[in-house]
Coordinates of C-alpha atoms and ligand atoms in Angstrom, one line a residue:
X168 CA 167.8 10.0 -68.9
X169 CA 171.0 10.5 -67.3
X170 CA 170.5 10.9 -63.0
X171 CA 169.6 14.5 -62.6
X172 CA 170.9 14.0 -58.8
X173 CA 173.2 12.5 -57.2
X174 CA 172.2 12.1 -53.5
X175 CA 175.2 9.9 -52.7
X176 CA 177.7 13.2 -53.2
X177 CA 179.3 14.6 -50.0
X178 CA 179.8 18.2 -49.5
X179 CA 181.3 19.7 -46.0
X180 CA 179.1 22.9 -45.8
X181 CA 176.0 24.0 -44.1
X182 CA 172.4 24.3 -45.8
X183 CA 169.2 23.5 -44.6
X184 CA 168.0 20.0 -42.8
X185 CA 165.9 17.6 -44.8
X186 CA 165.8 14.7 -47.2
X187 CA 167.9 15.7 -50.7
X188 CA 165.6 14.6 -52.6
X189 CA 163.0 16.3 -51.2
X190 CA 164.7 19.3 -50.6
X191 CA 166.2 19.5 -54.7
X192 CA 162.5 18.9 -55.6
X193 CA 160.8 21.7 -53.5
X194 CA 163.7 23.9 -55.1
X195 CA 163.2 22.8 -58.7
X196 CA 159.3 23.2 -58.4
X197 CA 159.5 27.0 -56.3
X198 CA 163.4 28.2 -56.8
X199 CA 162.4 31.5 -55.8
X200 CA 160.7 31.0 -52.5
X201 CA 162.8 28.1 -51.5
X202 CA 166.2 30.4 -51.8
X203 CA 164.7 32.9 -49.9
X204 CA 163.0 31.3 -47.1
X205 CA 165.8 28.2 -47.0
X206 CA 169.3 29.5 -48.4
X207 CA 169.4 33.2 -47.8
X208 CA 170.5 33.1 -44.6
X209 CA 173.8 30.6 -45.6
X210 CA 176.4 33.1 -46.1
X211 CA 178.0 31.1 -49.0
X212 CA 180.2 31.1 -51.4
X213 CA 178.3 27.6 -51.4
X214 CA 174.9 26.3 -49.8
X215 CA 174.2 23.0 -50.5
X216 CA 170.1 22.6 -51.1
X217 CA 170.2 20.4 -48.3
X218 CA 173.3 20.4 -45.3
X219 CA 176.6 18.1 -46.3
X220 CA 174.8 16.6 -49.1
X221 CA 176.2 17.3 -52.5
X222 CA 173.6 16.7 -55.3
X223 CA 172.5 20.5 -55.5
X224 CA 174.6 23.4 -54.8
X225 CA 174.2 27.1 -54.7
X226 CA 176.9 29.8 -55.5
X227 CA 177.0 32.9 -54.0
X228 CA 177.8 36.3 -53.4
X229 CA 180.9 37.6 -55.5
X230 CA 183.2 34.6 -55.3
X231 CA 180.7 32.0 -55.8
X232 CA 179.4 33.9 -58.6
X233 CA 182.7 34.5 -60.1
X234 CA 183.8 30.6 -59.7
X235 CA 180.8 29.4 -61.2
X236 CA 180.4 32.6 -64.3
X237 CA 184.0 32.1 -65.0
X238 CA 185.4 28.2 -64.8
X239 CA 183.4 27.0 -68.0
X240 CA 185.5 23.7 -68.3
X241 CA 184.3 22.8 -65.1
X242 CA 180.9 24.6 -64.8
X243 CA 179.0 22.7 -67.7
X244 CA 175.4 23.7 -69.3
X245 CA 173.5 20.0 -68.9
X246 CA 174.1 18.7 -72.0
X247 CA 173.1 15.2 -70.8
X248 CA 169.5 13.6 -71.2
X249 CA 166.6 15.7 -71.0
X250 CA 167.0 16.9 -74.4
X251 CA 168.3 13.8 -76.0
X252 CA 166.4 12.6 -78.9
X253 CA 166.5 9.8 -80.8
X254 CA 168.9 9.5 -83.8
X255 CA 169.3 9.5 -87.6
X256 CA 165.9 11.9 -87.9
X257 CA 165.9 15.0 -90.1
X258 CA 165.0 16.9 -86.5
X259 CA 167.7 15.2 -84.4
X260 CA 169.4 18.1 -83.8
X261 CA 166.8 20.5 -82.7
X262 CA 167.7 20.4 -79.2
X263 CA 171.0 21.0 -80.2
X264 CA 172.0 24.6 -80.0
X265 CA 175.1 27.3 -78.4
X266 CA 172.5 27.1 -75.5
X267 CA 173.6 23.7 -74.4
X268 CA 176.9 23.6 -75.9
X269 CA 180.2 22.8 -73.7
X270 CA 183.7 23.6 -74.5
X271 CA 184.9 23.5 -78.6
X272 CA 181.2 23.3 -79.8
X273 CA 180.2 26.1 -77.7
X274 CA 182.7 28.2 -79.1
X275 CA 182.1 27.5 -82.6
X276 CA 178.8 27.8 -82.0
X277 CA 179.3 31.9 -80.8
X278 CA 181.8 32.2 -83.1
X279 CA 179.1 31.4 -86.1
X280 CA 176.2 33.1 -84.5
X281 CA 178.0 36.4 -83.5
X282 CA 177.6 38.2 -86.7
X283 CA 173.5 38.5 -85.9
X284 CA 174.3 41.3 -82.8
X285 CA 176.6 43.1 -85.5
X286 CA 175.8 46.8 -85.9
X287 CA 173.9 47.0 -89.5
X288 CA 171.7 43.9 -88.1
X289 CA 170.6 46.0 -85.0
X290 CA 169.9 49.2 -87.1
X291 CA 167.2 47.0 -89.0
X292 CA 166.1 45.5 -85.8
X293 CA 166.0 48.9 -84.0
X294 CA 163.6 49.8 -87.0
X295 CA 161.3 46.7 -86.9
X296 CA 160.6 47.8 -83.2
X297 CA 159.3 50.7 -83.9
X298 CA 157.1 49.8 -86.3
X299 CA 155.9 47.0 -83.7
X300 CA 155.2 49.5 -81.6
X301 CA 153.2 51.5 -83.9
X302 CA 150.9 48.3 -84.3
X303 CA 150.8 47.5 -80.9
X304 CA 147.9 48.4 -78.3
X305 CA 150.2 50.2 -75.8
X306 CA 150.3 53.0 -79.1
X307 CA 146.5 53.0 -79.5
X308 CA 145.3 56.5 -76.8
X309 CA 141.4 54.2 -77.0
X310 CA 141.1 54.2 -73.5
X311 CA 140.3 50.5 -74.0
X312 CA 141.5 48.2 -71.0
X313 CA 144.0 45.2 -72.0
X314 CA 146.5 43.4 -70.6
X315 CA 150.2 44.1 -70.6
X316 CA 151.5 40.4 -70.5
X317 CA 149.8 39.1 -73.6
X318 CA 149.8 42.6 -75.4
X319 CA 153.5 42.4 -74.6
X320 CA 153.8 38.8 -75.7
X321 CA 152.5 39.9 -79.2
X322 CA 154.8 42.7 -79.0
X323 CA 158.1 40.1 -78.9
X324 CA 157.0 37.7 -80.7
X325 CA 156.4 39.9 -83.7
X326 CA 159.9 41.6 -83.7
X327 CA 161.2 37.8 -83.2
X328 CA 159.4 36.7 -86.5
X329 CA 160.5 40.1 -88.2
X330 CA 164.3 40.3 -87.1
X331 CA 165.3 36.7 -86.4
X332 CA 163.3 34.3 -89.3
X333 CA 162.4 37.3 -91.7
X334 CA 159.1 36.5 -92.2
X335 CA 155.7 38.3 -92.0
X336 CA 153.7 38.4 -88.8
X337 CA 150.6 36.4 -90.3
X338 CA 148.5 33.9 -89.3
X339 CA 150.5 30.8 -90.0
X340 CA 153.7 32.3 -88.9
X341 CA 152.4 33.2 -85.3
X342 CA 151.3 29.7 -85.0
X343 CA 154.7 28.7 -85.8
X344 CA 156.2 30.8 -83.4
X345 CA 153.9 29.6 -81.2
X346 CA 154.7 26.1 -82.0
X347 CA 158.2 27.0 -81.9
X348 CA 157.8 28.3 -78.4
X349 CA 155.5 25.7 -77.2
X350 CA 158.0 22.3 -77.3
X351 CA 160.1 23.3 -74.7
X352 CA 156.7 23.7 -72.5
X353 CA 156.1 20.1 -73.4
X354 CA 158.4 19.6 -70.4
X355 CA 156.4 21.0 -67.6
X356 CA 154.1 17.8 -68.4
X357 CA 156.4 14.8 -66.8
X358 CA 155.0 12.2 -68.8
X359 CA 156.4 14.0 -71.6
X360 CA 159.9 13.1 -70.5
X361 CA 159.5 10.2 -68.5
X362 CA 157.8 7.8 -71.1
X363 CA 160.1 8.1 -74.6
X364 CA 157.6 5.9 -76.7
X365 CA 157.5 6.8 -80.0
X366 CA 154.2 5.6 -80.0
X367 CA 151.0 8.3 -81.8
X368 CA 148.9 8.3 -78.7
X369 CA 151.6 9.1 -75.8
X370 CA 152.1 11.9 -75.2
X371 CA 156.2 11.6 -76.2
X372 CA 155.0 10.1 -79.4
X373 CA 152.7 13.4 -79.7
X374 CA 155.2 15.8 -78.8
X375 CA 157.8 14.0 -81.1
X376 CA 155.1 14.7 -84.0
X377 CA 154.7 18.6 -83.0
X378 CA 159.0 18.4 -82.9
X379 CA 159.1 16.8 -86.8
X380 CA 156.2 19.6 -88.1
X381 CA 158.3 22.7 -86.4
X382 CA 161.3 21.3 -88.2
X383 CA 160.2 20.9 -91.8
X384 CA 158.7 24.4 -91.4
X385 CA 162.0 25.8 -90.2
X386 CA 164.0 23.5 -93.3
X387 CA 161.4 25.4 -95.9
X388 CA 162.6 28.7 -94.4
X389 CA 166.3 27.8 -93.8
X390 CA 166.5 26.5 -97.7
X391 CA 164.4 29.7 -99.3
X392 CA 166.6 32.0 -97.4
X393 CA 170.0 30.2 -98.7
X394 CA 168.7 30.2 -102.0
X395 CA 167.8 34.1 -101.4
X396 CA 170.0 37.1 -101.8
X397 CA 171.6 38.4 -97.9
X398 CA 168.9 40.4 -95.7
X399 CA 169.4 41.9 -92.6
X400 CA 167.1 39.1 -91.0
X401 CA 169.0 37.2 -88.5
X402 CA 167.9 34.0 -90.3
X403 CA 169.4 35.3 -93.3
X404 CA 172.4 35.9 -91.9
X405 CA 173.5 32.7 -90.2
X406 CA 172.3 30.8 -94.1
X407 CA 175.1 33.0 -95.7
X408 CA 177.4 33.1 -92.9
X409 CA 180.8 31.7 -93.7
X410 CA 183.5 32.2 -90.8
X411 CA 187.1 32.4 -91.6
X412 CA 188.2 28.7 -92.1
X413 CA 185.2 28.2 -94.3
X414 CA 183.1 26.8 -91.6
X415 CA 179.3 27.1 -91.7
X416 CA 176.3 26.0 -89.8
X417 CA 174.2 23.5 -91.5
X418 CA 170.2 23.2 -92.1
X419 CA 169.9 21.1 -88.8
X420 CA 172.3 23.0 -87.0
X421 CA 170.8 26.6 -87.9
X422 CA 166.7 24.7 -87.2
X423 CA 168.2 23.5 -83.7
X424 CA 169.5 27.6 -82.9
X425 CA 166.6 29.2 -84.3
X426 CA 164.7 26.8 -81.6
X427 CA 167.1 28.2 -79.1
X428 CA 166.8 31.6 -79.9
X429 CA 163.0 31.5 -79.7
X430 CA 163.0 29.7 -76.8
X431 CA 165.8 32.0 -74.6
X432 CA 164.2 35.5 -76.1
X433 CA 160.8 35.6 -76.3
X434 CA 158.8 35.2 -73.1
X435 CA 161.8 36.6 -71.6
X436 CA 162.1 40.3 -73.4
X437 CA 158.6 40.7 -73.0
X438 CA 158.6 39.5 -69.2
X439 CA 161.2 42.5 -69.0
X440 CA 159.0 44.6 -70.3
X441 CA 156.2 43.4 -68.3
X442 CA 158.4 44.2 -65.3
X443 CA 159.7 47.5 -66.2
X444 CA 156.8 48.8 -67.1
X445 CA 154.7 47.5 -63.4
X446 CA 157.8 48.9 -61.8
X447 CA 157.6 52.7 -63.5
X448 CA 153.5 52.5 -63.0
X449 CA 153.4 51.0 -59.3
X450 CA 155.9 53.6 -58.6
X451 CA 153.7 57.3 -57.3
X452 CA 156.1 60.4 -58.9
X453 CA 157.3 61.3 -62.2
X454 CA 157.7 58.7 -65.5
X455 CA 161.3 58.7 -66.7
X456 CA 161.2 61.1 -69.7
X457 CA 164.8 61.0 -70.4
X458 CA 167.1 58.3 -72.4
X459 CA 169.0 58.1 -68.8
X460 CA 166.2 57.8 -66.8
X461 CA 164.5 55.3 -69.3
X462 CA 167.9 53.8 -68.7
X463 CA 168.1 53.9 -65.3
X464 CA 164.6 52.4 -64.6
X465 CA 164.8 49.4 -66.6
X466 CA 168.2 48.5 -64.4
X467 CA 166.6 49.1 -61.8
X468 CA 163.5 46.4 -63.0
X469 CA 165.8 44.1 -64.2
X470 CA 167.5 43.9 -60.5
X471 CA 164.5 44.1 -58.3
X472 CA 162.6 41.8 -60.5
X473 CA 164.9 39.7 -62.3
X474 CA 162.9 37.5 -65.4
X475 CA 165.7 35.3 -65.4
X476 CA 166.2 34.7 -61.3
X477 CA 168.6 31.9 -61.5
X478 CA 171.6 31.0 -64.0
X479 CA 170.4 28.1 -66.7
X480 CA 172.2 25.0 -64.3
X481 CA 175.4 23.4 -64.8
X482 CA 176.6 20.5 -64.1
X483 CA 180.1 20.1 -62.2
X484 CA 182.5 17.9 -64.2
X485 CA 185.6 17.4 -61.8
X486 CA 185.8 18.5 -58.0
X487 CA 186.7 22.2 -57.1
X488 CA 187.1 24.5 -54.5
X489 CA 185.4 27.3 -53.8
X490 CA 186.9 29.1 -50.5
X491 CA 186.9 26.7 -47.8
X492 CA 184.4 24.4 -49.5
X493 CA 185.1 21.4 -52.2
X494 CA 182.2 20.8 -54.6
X495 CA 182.0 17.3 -55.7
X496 CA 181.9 16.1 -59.8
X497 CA 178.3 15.5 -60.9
X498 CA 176.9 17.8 -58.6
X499 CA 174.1 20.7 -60.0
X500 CA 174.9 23.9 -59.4
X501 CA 172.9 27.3 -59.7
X502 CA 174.5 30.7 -59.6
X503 CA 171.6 33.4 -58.3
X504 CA 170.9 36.6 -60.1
X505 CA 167.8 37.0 -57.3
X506 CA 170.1 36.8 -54.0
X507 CA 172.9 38.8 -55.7
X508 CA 170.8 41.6 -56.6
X509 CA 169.3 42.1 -53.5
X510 CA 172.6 41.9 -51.6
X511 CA 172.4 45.0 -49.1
X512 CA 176.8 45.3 -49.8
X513 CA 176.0 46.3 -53.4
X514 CA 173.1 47.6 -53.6
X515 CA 172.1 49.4 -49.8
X516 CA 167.8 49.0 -49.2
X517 CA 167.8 46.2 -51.7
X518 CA 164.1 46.2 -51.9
X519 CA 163.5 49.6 -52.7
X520 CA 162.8 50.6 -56.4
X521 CA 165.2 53.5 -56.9
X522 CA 166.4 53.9 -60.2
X523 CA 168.7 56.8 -59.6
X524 CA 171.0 54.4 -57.6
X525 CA 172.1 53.9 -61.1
X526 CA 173.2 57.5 -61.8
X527 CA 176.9 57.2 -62.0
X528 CA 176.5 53.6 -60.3
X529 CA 180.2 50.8 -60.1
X530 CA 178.7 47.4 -59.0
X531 CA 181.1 44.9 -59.4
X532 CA 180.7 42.4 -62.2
X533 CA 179.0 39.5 -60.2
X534 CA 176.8 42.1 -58.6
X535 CA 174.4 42.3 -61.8
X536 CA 173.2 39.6 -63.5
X537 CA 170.4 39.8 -65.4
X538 CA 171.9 38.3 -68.5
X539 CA 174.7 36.2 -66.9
X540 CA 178.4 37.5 -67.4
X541 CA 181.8 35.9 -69.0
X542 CA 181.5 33.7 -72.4
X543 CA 178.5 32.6 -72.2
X544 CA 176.6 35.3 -71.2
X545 CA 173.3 35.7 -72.9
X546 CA 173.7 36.3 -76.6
X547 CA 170.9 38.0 -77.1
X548 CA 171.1 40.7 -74.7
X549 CA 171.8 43.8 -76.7
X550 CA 168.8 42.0 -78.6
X551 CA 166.5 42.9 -76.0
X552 CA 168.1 45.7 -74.5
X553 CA 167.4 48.0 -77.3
X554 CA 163.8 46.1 -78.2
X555 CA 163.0 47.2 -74.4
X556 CA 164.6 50.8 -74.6
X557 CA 163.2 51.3 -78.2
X558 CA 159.7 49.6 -77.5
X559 CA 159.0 51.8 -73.9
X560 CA 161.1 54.5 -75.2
X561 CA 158.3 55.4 -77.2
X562 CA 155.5 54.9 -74.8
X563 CA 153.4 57.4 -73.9
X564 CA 152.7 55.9 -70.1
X565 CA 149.4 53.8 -69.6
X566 CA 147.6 53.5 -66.2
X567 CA 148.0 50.6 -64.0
X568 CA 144.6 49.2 -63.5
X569 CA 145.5 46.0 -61.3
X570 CA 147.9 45.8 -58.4
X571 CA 147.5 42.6 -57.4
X572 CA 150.8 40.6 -59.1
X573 CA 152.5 37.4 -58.2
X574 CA 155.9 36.8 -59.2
X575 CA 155.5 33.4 -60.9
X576 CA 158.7 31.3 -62.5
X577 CA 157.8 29.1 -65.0
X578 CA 159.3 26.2 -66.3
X579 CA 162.3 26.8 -63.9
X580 CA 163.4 29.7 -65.4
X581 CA 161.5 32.4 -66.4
X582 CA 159.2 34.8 -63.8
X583 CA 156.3 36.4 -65.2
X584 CA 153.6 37.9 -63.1
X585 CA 150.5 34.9 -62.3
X586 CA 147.8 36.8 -63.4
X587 CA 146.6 39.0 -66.6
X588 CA 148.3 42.6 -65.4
X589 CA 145.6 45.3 -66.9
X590 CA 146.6 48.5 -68.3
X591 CA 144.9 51.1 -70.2
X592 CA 145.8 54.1 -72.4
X593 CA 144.1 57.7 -72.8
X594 CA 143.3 60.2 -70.6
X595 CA 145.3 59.2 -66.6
X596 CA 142.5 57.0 -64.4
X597 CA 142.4 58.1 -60.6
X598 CA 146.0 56.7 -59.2
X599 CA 145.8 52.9 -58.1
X600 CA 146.6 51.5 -54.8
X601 CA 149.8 50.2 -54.2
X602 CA 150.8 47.1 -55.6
X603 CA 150.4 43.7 -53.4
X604 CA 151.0 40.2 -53.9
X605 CA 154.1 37.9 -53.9
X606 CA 156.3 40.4 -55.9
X607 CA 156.7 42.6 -52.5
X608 CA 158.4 39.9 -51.3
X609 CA 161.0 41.5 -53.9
X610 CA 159.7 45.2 -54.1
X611 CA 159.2 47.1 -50.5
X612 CA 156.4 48.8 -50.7
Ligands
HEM28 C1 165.4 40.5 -71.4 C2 165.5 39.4 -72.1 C3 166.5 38.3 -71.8 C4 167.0 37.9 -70.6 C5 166.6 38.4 -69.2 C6 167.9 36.9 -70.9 C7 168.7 36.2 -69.9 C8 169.6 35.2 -70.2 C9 170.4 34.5 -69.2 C10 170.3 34.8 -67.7 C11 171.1 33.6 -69.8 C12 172.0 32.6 -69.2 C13 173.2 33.0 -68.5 C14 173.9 31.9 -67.8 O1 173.2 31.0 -67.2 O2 175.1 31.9 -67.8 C15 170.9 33.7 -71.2 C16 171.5 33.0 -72.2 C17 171.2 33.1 -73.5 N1 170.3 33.9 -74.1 FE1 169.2 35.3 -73.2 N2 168.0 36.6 -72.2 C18 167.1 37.5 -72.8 C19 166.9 37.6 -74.2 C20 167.5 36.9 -75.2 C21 167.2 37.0 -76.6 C22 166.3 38.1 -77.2 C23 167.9 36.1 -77.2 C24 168.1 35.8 -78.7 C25 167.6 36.5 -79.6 C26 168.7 35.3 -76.2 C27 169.5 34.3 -76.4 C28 170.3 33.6 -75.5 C29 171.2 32.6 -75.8 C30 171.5 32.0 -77.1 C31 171.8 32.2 -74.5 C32 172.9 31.2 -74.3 C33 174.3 31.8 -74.4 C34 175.4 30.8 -74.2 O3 175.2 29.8 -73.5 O4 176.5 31.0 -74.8 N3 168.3 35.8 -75.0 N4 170.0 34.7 -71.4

C-alpha cells in the first residue's frame, strides 16, 4: 500500500500542536469533531492537521476551496493503493471507476457515463420514484412506528436497482445490492487492508471471494443487457453507449462504475433524505407545502447537515501555492463542505435552520458544497436531487417520535444519524421536544 502520510513534508503555516501522526489519525477516525474543535479557529486558506507539518492539509474558505475544486492536475483523487487489487482476474477492475480517475481517464470516463443524467433517462427515473414511494412506509397513513433511516435505505436502494441496473427489487437482487454496497465497508475492518493474503480463511482472502461473486453477478447483467434492446435503465444505457470516436466502456469497466455508482449514491441520497426530513420535523411551524419551499428546505438540510462533510481526499502531485502558504507534493488534502457552510460571511447565524435564507439567495460557488463543484463534481447529483424532491415532494409529513440524533460519519465520508430515528404516519402525535444530541453541535436549537 502506497504511504498514506508523509510526516517528513514541511509546510510554513499554523495548525494545531501534536504528533502528525496522531493528529492525521484522530482526524481520519472523527473528521467532523476534530475540524471543529482543532481547525476552525485557523483562518486558512490552509491548516495543516498538525502546525508546520505537511502530511495533511485543509483548504479553506473561498480561495482554498477554489484552489483545491479547480486545479485537478494537481489536486488528485488517491488513485494509489488502497484499492489496488491483484492482476489478470476477471474482477480486476472493480475498483476502477470515474470516482478515482485522474486526468485523460477521468475525462473519458464522464464523457462515457454522461448520457445516464440525459433528460429521457431522468423522466423514467422521476417515474420509478414515485412508484417507490407509493410502496414505501412513509405512504402507508397505519399509524405504525418505523424508522426513517432503514425505511429510507429501502427507499434508495430500490430506485438504485430500478434506474441504474434495471432489475426488479426482489429477494436476490437486494442482496446484491447489498453485496454491492457492502465491499467498500470491508474497509472499516483494518485487517481487511492490511493483510493482502489471498488465502480462504483471512479475512482479505474472504473479502476477495465476496469481490469475485459481485462481479460475475454484475458480468450476467452487463451481458443480458448488451444482448437486449436500449431501456431507459442507466445500466442499459452505458452497454449501448458508443461516444463519437467509437469508444465504449467494456464489461470490466462498466462492473467497476456500477460499483462506484452504488457505492457514491445510495447511503448518501437516503442520508439526505434522512436529514431533510429531521430538519422539516424538528423544526415547530408550518411544513413546506410549496415546490419552493420543498426547495428551499432541502438547501437548507443539505448546508446545516451536510451527508457528505468533507471532499473525497486528494492527493497533491507537485508543490503549489495557496496565498501566502506552499503545499508540499504528496501531501493529503481535504476541501470542507462542513466549515464552508457554516461560514457566518455567507451564510449570517450559520446554525440556524432557516430555509427562506434561500429565497432569492447568491452564495458564491465555494460557499455550497454539498456535491462538490468544477469537473468532477458529483455526477449523480441531479440523480438525487430529484429522487429527494420527488420522494418528500409527495409526503404527506410524519411525526417525529425521537429527538435524540447524533451526527455520525461513517467510513470517513458519509454522516448518518447513530441511532434508529423513529417516525410515524396518521393522525399528528402531541409535538416532540426539541431535538438533542451531537447534531446541535451543527443545528442551534
Ligand atoms: C444526496 C446524495 C449525494 C451526495 C450528497 C453526493 C455527494 C458527492 C460528493 C461530495 C462528491 C465528491 C465531490 C468532490 O470530492 O469533489 C461526489 C462525487 C460523485 N458522486 Fe455523488 N453524491 C450523492 C449522490 C450520488 C448518486 C445518486 C450518484 C450516482 C448515481 C453519485 C455518483 C457520484 C460520482 C460518480 C462521483 C465522482 C465524480 C467524479 O469524480 O467525477 N452520487 N458525490
Amino acid at each position: 500500500m502506497a504511504k498514506m502520510f508523509d510526516t517528513s513534508l514541511r509546510i510554513d503555516a499554523a495548525g494545531p500542536r501534536g504528533i502528525p501522526i496522531v493528529n492525521n489519525l484522530r482526524f481520519l477516525r472523527h473528521n467532523a469533531w476534530y475540524t471543529l474543535d482543532h481547525l476552525a479557529a485557523h483562518p486558512g486558506p490552509v491548516i495543516p492537521l498538525t502546525g508546520g507539518n505537511g502530511s495533511a492539509v485543509l483548504l479553506r474558505g473561498e480561495e482554498g476551496a477554489r484552489v483545491y475544486f479547480t486545479e485537478n492536475e494537481v489536486f488528485e483523487r488517491l488513485a494509489d493503493g488502497i484499492f489496488a487489487l491483484p492482476e489478470g482476474r476477471p474482477w480486476s477492475k472493480m475498483f476502477d471507476a470515474v470516482i478515482t480517475f485522474n486526468g485523460e481517464r477521468h475525462r473519458r470516463a464522464r464523457r462515457l457515463l454522461m448520457p445516464i443524467t440525459h433528460k429521457s433517462a431522468m423522466d423514467h427515473y422521476g417515474t420509478v420514484f414515485a412508484e417507490t414511494f407509493k410502496r414505501s412506509r412513509f405512504a402507508r397513513p397505519d399509524g405504525e412506528p418505523f424508522d426513517m433511516v432503514a425505511e429510507f435505505l429501502d427507499v434508495t436502494r430500490a430506485n438504485m436497482l430500478v434506474c441504474l441496473l434495471g432489475i426488479d427489487v426482489d429477494d436476490a437482487n437486494v442482496r446484491l445490492a447489498d453485496d454491492v454496497a457492502r465491499l467498500l465497508r470491508a474497509f472499516q475492518n483494518p485487517l481487511v487492508l492490511l493483510f493482502r493474503s489471498e488465502a480462504a480463511w483471512t479475512p482479505h482472502g474472504r473479502w476477495l471471494r465476496d469481490l469475485a461473486s459481485v462481479y460475475e453477478r454484475l458480468e450476467l447483467l452487463i451481458e443480458r443487457k448488451r444482448a437486449d434492446d436500449p431501456r431507459s435503465d442507466a445500466l442499459s444505457i452505458l452497454c449501448h453507449t458508443v461516444d463519437e470516436h467509437g469508444d465504449r466502456l467494456s464489461t470490466p469497466e462498466i462492473a467497476g462504475e456500477l460499483h462506484g455508482l452504488f457505492a457514491a449514491g445510495f447511503e448518501t441520497t437516503a442520508m439526505s433524505m434522512t436529514w431533510a426530513l429531521l430538519t422539516v420535523l424538528g423544526t415547530p411551524g408550518p411544513r413546506p407545502d410549496t415546490e419552493a419551499g420543498l426547495d428551499a428546505a432541502v438547501r437548507e438540510s443539505q448546508r446545516l447537515l451536510p451527508t457528505v462533510p468533507f471532499s473525497l481526499p486528494r492527493r497533491v502531485a507537485r508543490d503549489i501555492r495557496v496565498g501566502p502558504t506552499v503545499i508540499p507534493k504528496g501531501a493529503l488534502a481535504f476541501a470542507a463542505p462542513l466549515l464552508e457552510h457554516h461560514d457566518p460571511a455567507s451564510y449570517p447565524d450559520p446554525h440556524v435552520y432557516r430555509p427562506d435564507r434561500w429565497t432569492g439567495a447568491k452564495v458564491g460557488p465555494y460557499a455550497f458544497l454539498p456535491y462538490g463543484v468544477g469537473q468532477r463534481r458529483c455526477l449523480g447529483a441531479s440523480f438525487a436531487d430529484l429522487q429527494i424532491r420527488t420522494t418528500l415532494g409527495l409526503m404527506r409529513w410524519p411525526s417525529l417520535l425521537t429527538t435524540e440524533v447524533d451526527y455520525v460519519i461513517r467510513s470517513g465520508a458519509t454522516a448518518f444519524p447513530g441511532r434508529p430515528v423513529y417516525v410515524r404516519t396518521g393522525p399528528p402525535a402531541p409535538a416532540p421536544g426539541p431535538v438533542t444530541g451531537s447534531v446541535r453541535r451543527l443545528w442551534a436549537a
